CSV table of C-alpha atoms in Angstrom, one decimal:
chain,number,residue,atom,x,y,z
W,8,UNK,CA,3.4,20.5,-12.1
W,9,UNK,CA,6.6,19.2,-12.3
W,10,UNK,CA,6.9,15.3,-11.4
W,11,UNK,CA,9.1,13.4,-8.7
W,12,UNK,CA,9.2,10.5,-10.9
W,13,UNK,CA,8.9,11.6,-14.7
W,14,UNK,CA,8.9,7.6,-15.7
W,15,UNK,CA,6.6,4.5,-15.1
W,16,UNK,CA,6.9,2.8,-12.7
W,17,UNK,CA,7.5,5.5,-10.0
W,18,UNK,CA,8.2,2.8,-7.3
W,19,UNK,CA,10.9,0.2,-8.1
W,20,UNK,CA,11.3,-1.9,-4.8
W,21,UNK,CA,11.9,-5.0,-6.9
W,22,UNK,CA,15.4,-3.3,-7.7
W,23,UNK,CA,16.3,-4.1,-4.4
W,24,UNK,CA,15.3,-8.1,-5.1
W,25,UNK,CA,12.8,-10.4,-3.9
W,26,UNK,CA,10.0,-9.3,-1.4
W,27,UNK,CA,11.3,-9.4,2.4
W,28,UNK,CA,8.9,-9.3,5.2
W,29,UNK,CA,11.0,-7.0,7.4
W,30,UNK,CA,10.5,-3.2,8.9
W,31,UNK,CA,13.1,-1.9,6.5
W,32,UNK,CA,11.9,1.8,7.1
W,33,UNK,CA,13.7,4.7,5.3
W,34,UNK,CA,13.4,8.0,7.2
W,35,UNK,CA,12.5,10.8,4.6
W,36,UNK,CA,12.4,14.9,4.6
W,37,UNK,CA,8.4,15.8,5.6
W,38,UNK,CA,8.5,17.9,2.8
W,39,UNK,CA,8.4,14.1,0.9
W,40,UNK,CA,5.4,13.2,3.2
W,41,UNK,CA,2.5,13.5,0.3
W,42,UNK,CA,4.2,14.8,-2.1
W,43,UNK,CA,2.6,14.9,-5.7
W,44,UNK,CA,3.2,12.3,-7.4
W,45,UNK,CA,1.9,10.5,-10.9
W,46,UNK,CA,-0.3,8.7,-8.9
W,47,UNK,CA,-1.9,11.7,-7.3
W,48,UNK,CA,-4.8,12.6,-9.0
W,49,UNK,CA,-6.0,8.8,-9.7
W,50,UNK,CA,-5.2,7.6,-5.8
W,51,UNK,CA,-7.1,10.8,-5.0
W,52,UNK,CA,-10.2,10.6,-7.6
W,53,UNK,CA,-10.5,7.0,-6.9
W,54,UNK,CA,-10.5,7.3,-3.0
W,55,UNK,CA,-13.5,10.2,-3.3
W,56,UNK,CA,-15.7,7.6,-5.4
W,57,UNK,CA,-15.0,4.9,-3.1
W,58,UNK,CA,-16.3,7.2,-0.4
W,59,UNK,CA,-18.9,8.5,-2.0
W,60,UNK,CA,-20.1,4.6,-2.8
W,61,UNK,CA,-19.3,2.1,-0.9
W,62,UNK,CA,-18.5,4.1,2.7
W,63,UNK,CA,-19.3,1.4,4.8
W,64,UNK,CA,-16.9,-1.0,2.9
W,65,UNK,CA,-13.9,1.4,3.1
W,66,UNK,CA,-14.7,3.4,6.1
W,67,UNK,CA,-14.1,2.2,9.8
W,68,UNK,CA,-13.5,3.5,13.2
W,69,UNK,CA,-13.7,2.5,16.7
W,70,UNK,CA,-15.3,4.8,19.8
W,71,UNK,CA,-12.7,6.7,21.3
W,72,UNK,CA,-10.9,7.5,18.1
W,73,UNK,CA,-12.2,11.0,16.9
W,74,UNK,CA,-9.1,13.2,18.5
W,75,UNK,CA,-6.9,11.2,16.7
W,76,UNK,CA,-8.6,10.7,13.4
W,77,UNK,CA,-8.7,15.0,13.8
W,78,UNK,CA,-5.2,15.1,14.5
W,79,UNK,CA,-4.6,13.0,11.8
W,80,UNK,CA,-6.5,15.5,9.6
W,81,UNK,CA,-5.1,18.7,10.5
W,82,UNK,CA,-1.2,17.0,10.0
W,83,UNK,CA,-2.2,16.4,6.6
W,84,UNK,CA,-3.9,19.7,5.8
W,85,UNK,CA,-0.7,21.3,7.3
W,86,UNK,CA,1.1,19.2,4.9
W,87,UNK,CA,-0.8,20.3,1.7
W,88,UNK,CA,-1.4,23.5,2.8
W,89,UNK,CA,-5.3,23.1,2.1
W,90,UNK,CA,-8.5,22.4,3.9
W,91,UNK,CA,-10.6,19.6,4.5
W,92,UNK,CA,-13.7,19.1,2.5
W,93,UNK,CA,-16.9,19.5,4.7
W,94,UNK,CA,-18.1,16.1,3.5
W,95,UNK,CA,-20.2,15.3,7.0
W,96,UNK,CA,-17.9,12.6,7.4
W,97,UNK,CA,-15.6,11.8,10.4
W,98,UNK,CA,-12.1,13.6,10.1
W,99,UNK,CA,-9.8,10.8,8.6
W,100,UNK,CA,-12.7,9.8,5.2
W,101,UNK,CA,-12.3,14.0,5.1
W,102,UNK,CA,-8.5,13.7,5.2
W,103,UNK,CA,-8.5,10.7,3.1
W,104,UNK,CA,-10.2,13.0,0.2
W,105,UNK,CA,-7.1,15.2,-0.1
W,106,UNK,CA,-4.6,12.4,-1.0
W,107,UNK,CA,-4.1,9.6,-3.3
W,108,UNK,CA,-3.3,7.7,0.2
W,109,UNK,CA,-5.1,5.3,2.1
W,110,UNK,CA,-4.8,6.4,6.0
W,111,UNK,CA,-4.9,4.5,9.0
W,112,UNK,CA,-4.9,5.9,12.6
W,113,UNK,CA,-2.8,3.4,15.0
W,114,UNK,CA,-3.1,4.4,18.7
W,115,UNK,CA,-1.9,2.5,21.7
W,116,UNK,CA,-3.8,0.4,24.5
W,117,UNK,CA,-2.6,-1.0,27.8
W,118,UNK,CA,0.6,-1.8,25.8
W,119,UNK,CA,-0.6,-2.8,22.2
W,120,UNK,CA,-1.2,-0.7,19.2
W,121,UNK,CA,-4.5,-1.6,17.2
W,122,UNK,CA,-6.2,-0.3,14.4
W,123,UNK,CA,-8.4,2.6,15.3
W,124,UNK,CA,-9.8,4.2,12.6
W,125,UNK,CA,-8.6,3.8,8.4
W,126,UNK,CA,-9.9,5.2,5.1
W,127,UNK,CA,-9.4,1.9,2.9
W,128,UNK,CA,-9.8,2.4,-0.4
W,129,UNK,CA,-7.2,0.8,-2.1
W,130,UNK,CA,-6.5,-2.3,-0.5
W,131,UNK,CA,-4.1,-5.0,-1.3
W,132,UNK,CA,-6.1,-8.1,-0.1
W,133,UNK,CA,-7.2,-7.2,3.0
W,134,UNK,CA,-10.2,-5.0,3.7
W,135,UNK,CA,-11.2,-2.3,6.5
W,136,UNK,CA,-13.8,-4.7,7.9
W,137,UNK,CA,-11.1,-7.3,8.9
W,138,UNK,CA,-8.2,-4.5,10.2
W,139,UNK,CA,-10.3,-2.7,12.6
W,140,UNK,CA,-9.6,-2.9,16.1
W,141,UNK,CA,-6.9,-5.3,15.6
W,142,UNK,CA,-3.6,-5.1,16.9
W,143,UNK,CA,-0.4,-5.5,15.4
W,144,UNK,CA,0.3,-9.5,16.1
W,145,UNK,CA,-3.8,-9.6,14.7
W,146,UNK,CA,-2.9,-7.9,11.7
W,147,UNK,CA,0.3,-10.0,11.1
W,148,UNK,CA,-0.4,-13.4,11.7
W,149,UNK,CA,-0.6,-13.9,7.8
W,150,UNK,CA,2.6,-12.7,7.3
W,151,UNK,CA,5.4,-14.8,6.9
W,152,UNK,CA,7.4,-14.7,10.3
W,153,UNK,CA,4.9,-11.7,10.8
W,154,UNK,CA,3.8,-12.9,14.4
W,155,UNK,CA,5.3,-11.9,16.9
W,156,UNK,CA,9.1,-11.2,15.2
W,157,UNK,CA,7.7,-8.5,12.6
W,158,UNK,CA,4.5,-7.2,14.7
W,159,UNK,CA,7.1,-6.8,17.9
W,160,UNK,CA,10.0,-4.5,15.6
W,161,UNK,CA,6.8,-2.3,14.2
W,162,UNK,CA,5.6,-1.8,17.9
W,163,UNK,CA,9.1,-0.8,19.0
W,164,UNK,CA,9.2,1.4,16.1
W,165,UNK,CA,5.8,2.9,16.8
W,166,UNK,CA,7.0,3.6,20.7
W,167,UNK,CA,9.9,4.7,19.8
W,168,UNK,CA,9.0,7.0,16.6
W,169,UNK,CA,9.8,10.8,17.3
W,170,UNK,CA,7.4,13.8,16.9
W,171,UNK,CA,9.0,15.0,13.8
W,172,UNK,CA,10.1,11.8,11.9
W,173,UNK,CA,8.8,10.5,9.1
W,174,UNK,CA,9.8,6.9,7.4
W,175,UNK,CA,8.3,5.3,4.1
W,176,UNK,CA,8.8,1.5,2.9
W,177,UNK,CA,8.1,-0.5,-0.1
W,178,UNK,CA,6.4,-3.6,-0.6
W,179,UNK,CA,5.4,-5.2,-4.3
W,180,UNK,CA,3.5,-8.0,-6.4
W,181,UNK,CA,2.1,-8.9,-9.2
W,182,UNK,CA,-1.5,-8.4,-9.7
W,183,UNK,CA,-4.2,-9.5,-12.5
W,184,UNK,CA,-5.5,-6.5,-14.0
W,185,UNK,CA,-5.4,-2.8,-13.3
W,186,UNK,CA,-8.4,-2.8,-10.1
W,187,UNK,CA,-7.2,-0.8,-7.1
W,188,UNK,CA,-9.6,-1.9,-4.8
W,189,UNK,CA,-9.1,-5.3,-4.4
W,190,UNK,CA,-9.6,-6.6,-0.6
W,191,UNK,CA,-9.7,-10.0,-2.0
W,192,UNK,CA,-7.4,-11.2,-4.0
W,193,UNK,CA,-8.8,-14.5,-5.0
W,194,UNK,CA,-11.5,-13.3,-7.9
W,195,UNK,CA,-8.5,-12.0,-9.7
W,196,UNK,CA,-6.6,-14.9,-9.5
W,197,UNK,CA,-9.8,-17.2,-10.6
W,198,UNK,CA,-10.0,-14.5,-13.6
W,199,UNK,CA,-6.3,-15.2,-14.6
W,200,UNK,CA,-6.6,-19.0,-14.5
W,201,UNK,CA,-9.6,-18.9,-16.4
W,202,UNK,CA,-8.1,-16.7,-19.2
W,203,UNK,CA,-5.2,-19.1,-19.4
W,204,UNK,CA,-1.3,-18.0,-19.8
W,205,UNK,CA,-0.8,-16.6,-22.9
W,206,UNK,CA,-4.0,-13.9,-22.3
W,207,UNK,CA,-3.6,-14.1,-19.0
W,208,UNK,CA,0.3,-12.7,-19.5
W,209,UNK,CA,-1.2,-8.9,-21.1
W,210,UNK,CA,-3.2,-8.1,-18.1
W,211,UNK,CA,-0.5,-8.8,-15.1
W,212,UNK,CA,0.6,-5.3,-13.3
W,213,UNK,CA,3.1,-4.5,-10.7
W,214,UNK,CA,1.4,-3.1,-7.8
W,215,UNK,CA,3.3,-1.3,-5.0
W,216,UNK,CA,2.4,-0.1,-1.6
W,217,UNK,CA,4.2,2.9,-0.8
W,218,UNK,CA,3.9,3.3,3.1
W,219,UNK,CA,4.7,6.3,5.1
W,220,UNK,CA,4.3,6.3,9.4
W,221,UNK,CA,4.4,9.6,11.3
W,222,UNK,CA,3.9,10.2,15.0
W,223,UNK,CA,0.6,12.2,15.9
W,224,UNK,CA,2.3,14.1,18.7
W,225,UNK,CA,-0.9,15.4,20.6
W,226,UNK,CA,-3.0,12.1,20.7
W,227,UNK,CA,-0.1,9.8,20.9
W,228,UNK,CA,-0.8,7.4,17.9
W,229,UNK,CA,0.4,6.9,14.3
W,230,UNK,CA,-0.5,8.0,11.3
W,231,UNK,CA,0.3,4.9,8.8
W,232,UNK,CA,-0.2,6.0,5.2
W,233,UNK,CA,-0.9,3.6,1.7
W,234,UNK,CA,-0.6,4.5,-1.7
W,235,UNK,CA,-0.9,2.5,-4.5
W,236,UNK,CA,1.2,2.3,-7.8
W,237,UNK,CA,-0.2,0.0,-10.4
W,238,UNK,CA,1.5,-0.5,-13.8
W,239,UNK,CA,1.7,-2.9,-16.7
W,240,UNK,CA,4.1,-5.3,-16.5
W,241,UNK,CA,5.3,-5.7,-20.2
W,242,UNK,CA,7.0,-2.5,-20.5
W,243,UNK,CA,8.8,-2.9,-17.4
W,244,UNK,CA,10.4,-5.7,-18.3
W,245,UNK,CA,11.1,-4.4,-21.8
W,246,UNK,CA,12.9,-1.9,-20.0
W,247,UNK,CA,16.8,-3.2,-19.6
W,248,UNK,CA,17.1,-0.9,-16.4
W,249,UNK,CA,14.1,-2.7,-14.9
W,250,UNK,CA,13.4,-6.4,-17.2
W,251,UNK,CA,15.9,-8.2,-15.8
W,252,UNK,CA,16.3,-6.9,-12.0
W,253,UNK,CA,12.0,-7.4,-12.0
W,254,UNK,CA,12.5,-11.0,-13.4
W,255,UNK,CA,15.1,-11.9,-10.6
W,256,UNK,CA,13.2,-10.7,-7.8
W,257,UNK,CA,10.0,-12.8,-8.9
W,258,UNK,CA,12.2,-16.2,-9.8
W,259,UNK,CA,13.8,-15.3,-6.6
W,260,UNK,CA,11.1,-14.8,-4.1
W,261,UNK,CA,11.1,-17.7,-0.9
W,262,UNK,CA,9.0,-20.2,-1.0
W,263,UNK,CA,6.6,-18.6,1.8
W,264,UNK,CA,7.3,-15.5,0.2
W,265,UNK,CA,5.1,-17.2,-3.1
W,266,UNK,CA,3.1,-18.8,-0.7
W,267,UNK,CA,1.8,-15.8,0.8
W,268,UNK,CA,1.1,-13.7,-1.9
W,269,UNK,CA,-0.8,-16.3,-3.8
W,270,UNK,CA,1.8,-16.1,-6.9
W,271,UNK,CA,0.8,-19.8,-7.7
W,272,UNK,CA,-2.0,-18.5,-9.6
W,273,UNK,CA,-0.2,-16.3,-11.7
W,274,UNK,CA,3.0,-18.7,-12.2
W,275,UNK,CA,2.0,-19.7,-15.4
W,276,UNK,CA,1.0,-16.1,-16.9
W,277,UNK,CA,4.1,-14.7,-15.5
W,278,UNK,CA,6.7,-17.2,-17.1
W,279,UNK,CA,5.0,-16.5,-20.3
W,280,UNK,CA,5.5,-13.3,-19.9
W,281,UNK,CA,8.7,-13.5,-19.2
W,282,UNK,CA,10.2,-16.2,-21.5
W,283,UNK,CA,8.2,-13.7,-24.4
W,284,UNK,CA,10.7,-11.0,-23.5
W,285,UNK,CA,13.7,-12.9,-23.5
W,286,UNK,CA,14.4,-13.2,-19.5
């Protein structure tokens, strides 16, 4: 199979400079949807273990979701041009062990959208438990300027989001060590601290969300896709296409930018890292 993105890292948000907590949506050919990727068969492999293990952990719903969660299902399957796995599950854990992507059915209530139903299992410091049945101001609260300035623009995206649209986004940071599911952050922090800088500095990653949202026309919700990239860090920045702009967008992140990703942790490990290779 030929790849979309023949070199590491396939995402490279940080080109565009430090993290921004805006909507910043791309509209993209459905074709582009779920396309392979190199992150495929790891995102895919990884979400059937989680399922298979820890369901309850990465698995959520709320009563009244099951048409969407099957609409949800059948858009994918229409997508990849396969069928579900009869796992005995409910339809989005079936959907979710087709893709490398996490899924998450948003459908609207008396005005809001909340979390209905999502197949976790790769999250970036947040977990299933604490996203379901929340709605968009819930879910952003955290977020810098997230409540209500950035929850409001994804809402009026979501009403406004036509049948046949699709639209992806980016968002990046740097992680200690290669887990994918990690719905808390602060273990891997601790682990980093304890190491100290200079060991600490082989084991940081660049870890990207790539997030897709398409309409689920029938049911009236949102399908909001995850998938996560996760690569060293060191050969990135020994790359001179990607060193340097990489670099910039970490020195350059806002203070509540830093803040809210925890980077204080990793400060010290990073700046090793990155005075080792010259930047």
């Amino acid at each position: 199979m030929t790849s979309f993105f023949p070199d590491r890292p396939p995402y490279r948000p940080f080109l565009s400079g430090p993290p921004k907590f805006k909507v910043g949506l791309k509209k993209i050919e459905a074709a582009e949807w779920l396309r392979p990727d190199p992150e495929l068969q790891a995102g895919r492999a990884h979400g059937a273990a989680m399922l298979d293990q820890r369901f309850s952990e990465v698995f959520r719903e709320i009563h009244g979701s099951a048409a969407a969660q099957a609409e949800a299902r059948a858009m994918v399957e229409s997508a990849l041009n396969e069928t579900a796995p009869e796992a005995g599950e409910p339809d989005l854990a079936r959907a979710r062990r087709m893709v490398s992507d996490d899924l998450v059915v948003m459908t609207a209530e008396d005005g809001e959208w909340r979390t209905a139903a999502l197949a976790l299992c790769q999250p970036t410091f947040f977990s299933a438990g604490h996203a379901i049945g929340k709605t968009l101001d819930g879910l952003h609260v955290p977020v810098p300027d997230g409540s209500p300035r950035l929850a409001g623009a994804i809402a009026h995206v979501f009403n406004s989001l036509a049948a046949d649209a699709v639209f992806e986004r980016f968002n990046w940071t740097v992680q200690f060590g290669e887990d994918r599911y990690t719905p808390d952050g602060g273990p891997l922090r601790a682990q980093a601290e304890a190491l100290g800088p200079e060991a600490a500095a082989d084991q940081l990653h660049l870890r990207v969300e790539r997030q897709t949202i398409r309409r689920l026309p029938e049911t009236g919700g949102v399908l909001f896709t995850i998938r996560i990239a996760l690569d060293p860090l060191e050969p990135i920045l020994r790359n001179p296409e990607t060193g340097a702009a990489l670099a910039a967008g970490w020195r350059g992140a806002a203070d509540n930018a830093r803040r809210y990703k925890r980077w204080d942790a990793l400060e010290a490990a990073m700046e090793h890292l990155l005075k080792r290779e010259n930047l």
